[in-house]
Short mmCIF file of C-alpha atoms in Angstrom, two decimals:
data_model
loop_
_atom_site.label_atom_id
_atom_site.label_comp_id
_atom_site.label_asym_id
_atom_site.label_seq_id
_atom_site.Cartn_x
_atom_site.Cartn_y
_atom_site.Cartn_z
CA ASP A 1 -17.14 3.31 5.87
CA VAL A 2 -14.72 0.47 5.38
CA LYS A 3 -12.82 -0.31 8.51
CA VAL A 4 -9.59 -2.23 8.74
CA THR A 5 -8.47 -2.40 12.34
CA GLN A 6 -5.10 -3.53 13.59
CA SER A 7 -4.95 -4.61 17.20
CA SER A 8 -1.99 -2.46 18.26
CA ARG A 9 -0.42 0.81 17.12
CA TYR A 10 2.86 0.17 18.92
CA LEU A 11 4.51 -3.01 20.15
CA VAL A 12 7.85 -3.70 21.78
CA LYS A 13 8.97 -7.32 21.89
CA ARG A 14 12.13 -9.17 22.82
CA THR A 15 14.29 -11.17 20.45
CA GLY A 16 13.05 -14.74 20.23
CA GLU A 17 9.49 -14.01 21.32
CA LYS A 18 6.53 -15.25 19.32
CA VAL A 19 4.55 -12.21 18.15
CA PHE A 20 0.97 -12.02 16.89
CA LEU A 21 -0.31 -9.08 14.88
CA GLU A 22 -4.06 -9.10 14.41
CA CYS A 23 -6.15 -7.47 11.70
CA VAL A 24 -9.93 -7.33 11.34
CA GLN A 25 -12.01 -5.90 8.47
CA ASP A 26 -15.73 -5.29 8.42
CA MET A 27 -16.52 -5.10 4.68
CA ASP A 28 -16.73 -8.80 3.83
CA HIS A 29 -13.62 -8.54 1.64
CA GLU A 30 -12.25 -11.76 0.21
CA ASN A 31 -8.64 -10.58 0.04
CA MET A 32 -6.49 -9.65 2.98
CA PHE A 33 -2.84 -8.64 2.93
CA TRP A 34 0.10 -8.03 5.23
CA TYR A 35 2.72 -5.52 4.14
CA ARG A 36 5.89 -4.33 5.77
CA GLN A 37 6.96 -0.71 5.33
CA ASP A 38 10.58 0.38 5.62
CA PRO A 39 12.09 3.76 4.67
CA GLY A 40 13.06 3.91 1.00
CA LEU A 41 11.68 0.43 0.30
CA GLY A 42 8.00 1.29 0.14
CA LEU A 43 5.56 -1.43 1.10
CA ARG A 44 6.60 -5.01 0.56
CA LEU A 45 4.10 -7.84 0.57
CA ILE A 46 4.66 -10.54 3.20
CA TYR A 47 1.59 -12.74 2.73
CA PHE A 48 -1.88 -12.49 1.33
CA SER A 49 -5.04 -14.53 1.62
CA TYR A 50 -7.89 -14.71 -0.89
CA ASP A 51 -10.18 -16.89 1.22
CA VAL A 52 -10.53 -18.50 4.61
CA LYS A 53 -7.67 -20.91 5.32
CA MET A 54 -6.01 -19.93 2.01
CA LYS A 55 -2.71 -18.11 1.90
CA GLU A 56 -0.04 -17.18 -0.60
CA LYS A 57 3.53 -16.04 -0.01
CA GLY A 58 4.40 -12.54 -1.02
CA ASP A 59 7.83 -11.10 -1.70
CA ILE A 60 9.33 -11.46 1.78
CA PRO A 61 7.66 -14.34 3.69
CA GLU A 62 10.77 -15.60 5.49
CA GLY A 63 10.39 -15.49 9.25
CA TYR A 64 6.63 -14.98 9.09
CA SER A 65 3.51 -17.09 8.96
CA VAL A 66 -0.18 -16.20 8.77
CA SER A 67 -3.53 -17.51 9.84
CA ARG A 68 -6.98 -16.89 8.45
CA GLU A 69 -9.60 -18.92 10.28
CA LYS A 70 -12.42 -16.44 9.68
CA LYS A 71 -13.09 -14.23 6.70
CA GLU A 72 -12.83 -11.00 8.64
CA ARG A 73 -9.61 -11.77 10.50
CA PHE A 74 -6.04 -12.18 9.26
CA SER A 75 -3.17 -12.71 11.68
CA LEU A 76 0.53 -12.26 11.06
CA ILE A 77 2.83 -14.37 13.21
CA LEU A 78 6.51 -13.84 13.86
CA GLU A 79 7.61 -17.25 15.05
CA SER A 80 10.80 -16.00 16.70
CA ALA A 81 11.15 -12.25 16.51
CA SER A 82 14.48 -10.82 15.43
CA THR A 83 15.78 -7.25 15.41
CA ASN A 84 15.64 -7.10 11.60
CA GLN A 85 11.87 -7.47 11.87
CA THR A 86 11.60 -4.09 13.53
CA SER A 87 9.33 -2.24 11.13
CA MET A 88 5.90 -0.80 10.39
CA TYR A 89 3.36 -3.50 9.53
CA LEU A 90 0.29 -2.65 7.49
CA CYS A 91 -2.77 -4.80 6.97
CA ALA A 92 -5.08 -4.29 4.00
CA SER A 93 -8.20 -5.82 2.55
CA SER A 94 -10.02 -5.69 -0.78
CA PHE A 95 -12.60 -7.42 -2.90
CA VAL A 96 -11.23 -10.09 -5.19
CA ASN A 97 -11.72 -8.01 -8.35
CA MET A 98 -8.44 -6.39 -9.34
CA ASN A 99 -10.07 -3.12 -10.27
CA THR A 100 -11.01 -2.29 -6.69
CA GLU A 101 -8.78 -0.46 -4.29
CA ALA A 102 -7.36 -1.94 -1.12
CA PHE A 103 -8.20 -0.41 2.25
CA PHE A 104 -5.50 -0.16 4.87
CA GLY A 105 -5.33 -0.28 8.63
CA GLN A 106 -3.51 2.34 10.67
CA GLY A 107 -0.38 0.25 10.98
CA THR A 108 1.51 -1.41 13.82
CA ARG A 109 4.98 -0.16 14.60
CA LEU A 110 6.87 -3.14 15.98
CA THR A 111 10.19 -2.78 17.73
CA VAL A 112 12.18 -5.91 18.53
CA VAL A 113 14.88 -5.40 21.16
CA ALA B 1 8.05 -9.26 -12.89
CA GLN B 2 6.25 -6.08 -11.96
CA LYS B 3 8.10 -3.09 -10.58
CA VAL B 4 7.25 0.45 -9.59
CA THR B 5 9.86 3.19 -9.30
CA GLN B 6 9.42 6.54 -7.62
CA ALA B 7 12.73 8.24 -8.21
CA GLN B 8 12.02 11.22 -5.96
CA THR B 9 12.46 10.17 -2.36
CA GLU B 10 11.76 13.60 -0.94
CA ILE B 11 10.41 16.87 -2.32
CA SER B 12 10.11 20.17 -0.52
CA VAL B 13 8.00 23.05 -1.85
CA VAL B 14 6.56 26.28 -0.56
CA GLU B 15 2.81 26.57 -0.22
CA LYS B 16 0.96 27.46 -3.46
CA GLU B 17 3.66 25.98 -5.65
CA ASP B 18 2.71 23.23 -8.11
CA VAL B 19 4.48 19.91 -7.65
CA THR B 20 4.66 16.72 -9.73
CA LEU B 21 5.39 13.31 -8.28
CA ASP B 22 6.84 10.84 -10.76
CA CYS B 23 5.97 7.16 -11.10
CA VAL B 24 7.42 4.71 -13.61
CA TYR B 25 6.29 1.10 -13.78
CA GLU B 26 7.29 -2.15 -15.43
CA THR B 27 4.95 -4.97 -16.33
CA ARG B 28 4.60 -7.68 -18.97
CA ASP B 29 0.83 -7.78 -18.64
CA THR B 30 -1.41 -5.91 -21.05
CA THR B 31 -4.11 -5.65 -18.39
CA TYR B 32 -3.14 -3.89 -15.19
CA TYR B 33 -4.21 -1.18 -12.79
CA LEU B 34 -2.29 1.75 -11.39
CA PHE B 35 -3.00 3.43 -8.07
CA TRP B 36 -1.91 6.39 -6.00
CA TYR B 37 -2.15 6.37 -2.21
CA LYS B 38 -1.45 9.10 0.33
CA GLN B 39 0.02 8.33 3.75
CA PRO B 40 -0.38 11.27 6.15
CA PRO B 41 1.55 11.40 9.43
CA SER B 42 -1.22 9.38 11.10
CA GLY B 43 0.02 6.37 9.13
CA GLU B 44 -3.08 5.05 7.39
CA LEU B 45 -2.84 4.85 3.60
CA VAL B 46 -5.63 6.70 1.83
CA PHE B 47 -6.67 5.73 -1.68
CA LEU B 48 -6.53 8.60 -4.20
CA ILE B 49 -7.03 7.19 -7.68
CA ARG B 50 -7.16 4.04 -9.80
CA ARG B 51 -6.46 3.80 -13.54
CA ASN B 52 -6.71 0.75 -15.80
CA SER B 53 -4.28 0.04 -18.61
CA PHE B 54 -6.85 0.67 -21.31
CA ASP B 55 -7.79 4.14 -20.17
CA GLU B 56 -5.11 6.74 -20.87
CA GLN B 57 -7.39 9.66 -20.31
CA ASN B 58 -5.92 12.11 -17.85
CA GLU B 59 -7.94 12.87 -14.76
CA ILE B 60 -8.42 15.96 -12.66
CA SER B 61 -9.95 16.06 -9.21
CA GLY B 62 -9.83 19.50 -7.65
CA ARG B 63 -6.17 20.42 -7.17
CA TYR B 64 -5.04 16.90 -8.07
CA SER B 65 -4.37 15.64 -11.59
CA TRP B 66 -2.90 12.49 -13.03
CA ASN B 67 -1.07 11.93 -16.31
CA PHE B 68 -0.99 8.32 -17.54
CA GLN B 69 1.27 7.62 -20.52
CA LYS B 70 1.68 4.00 -21.62
CA SER B 71 4.36 4.99 -24.16
CA THR B 72 6.68 5.94 -21.30
CA SER B 73 5.18 3.60 -18.66
CA SER B 74 4.53 6.55 -16.41
CA PHE B 75 1.68 7.60 -14.15
CA ASN B 76 2.58 11.00 -12.74
CA PHE B 77 0.67 12.92 -10.10
CA THR B 78 0.48 16.72 -9.96
CA ILE B 79 -0.74 18.84 -7.07
CA THR B 80 -1.63 22.37 -8.10
CA ALA B 81 -1.33 25.20 -5.59
CA SER B 82 0.01 22.93 -2.87
CA GLN B 83 -1.11 23.32 0.73
CA VAL B 84 0.48 22.38 4.02
CA VAL B 85 -2.13 19.63 4.43
CA ASP B 86 -0.72 17.95 1.32
CA SER B 87 2.41 17.08 3.30
CA ALA B 88 2.55 13.27 3.34
CA VAL B 89 4.23 10.28 1.78
CA TYR B 90 2.72 9.38 -1.57
CA PHE B 91 2.86 5.88 -3.01
CA CYS B 92 2.32 4.71 -6.55
CA ALA B 93 1.25 1.06 -6.94
CA LEU B 94 0.60 -1.49 -9.68
CA SER B 95 -1.74 -4.47 -9.81
CA GLU B 96 -1.51 -7.03 -12.62
CA ALA B 97 -4.35 -9.12 -13.98
CA ASP B 98 -2.56 -12.35 -13.11
CA ALA B 99 -1.58 -11.29 -9.62
CA GLY B 100 -4.88 -11.60 -7.77
CA ASN B 101 -5.19 -7.94 -6.84
CA MET B 102 -1.79 -7.89 -5.14
CA LEU B 103 -0.37 -4.39 -5.14
CA THR B 104 3.28 -3.74 -5.87
CA PHE B 105 4.33 -0.41 -4.40
CA GLY B 106 7.01 2.08 -5.26
CA GLY B 107 9.38 3.34 -2.59
CA GLY B 108 7.24 6.40 -1.92
CA THR B 109 7.86 10.14 -2.21
CA ARG B 110 7.82 12.28 0.92
CA LEU B 111 6.30 15.66 0.11
CA MET B 112 6.86 18.55 2.48
CA VAL B 113 4.88 21.70 1.88
CA LYS B 114 6.16 24.67 3.86
CA PRO B 115 4.01 27.67 4.72
#
């Protein structure tokens, strides 16, 4: 079974803190993604990576950065957390071929106070 | 630019009723893929189906069926004889050939099936 594991289910952070969300996949997928899920807005792409050390901005990259030093790990970084970044964050991975489905982690619910 | 619209934000049905979830998409590409995912209360999105733009054949899998119509840019999902376990948020998504397997999601439809 494909496994995409996110390091935390729930996080509470203070405004201004630097926050790291970690994601690991075990299926040797080339692509990894970070999405943000908000009610009524569906999932919006923050960043994706198609290879180690490669990254591309998604639809809403402002306030975020990413790191992919190893193929299996993709980190999302909130440089200075703000209350409007309170959300559910979902990591996903897939093979590079567009006809394959993406597999998702269980999500991290981040609250910034 | 690609876009996916799920006009129904919430649907409530009684068990054993049939229910259809609507999905309308926009794309300029001739080659693209459409997906449906289910998000149960546990939070993890579960893949249900994938369809490519050249295959308009409808598909049935048990109580689930999908109707893909390019003429109306729609990819609707029907659950027959709904069950309480079908209660979840359902997402329709689109991937374009030029977009590197990036998925664009609709806003989701929350389905509540009451006993």
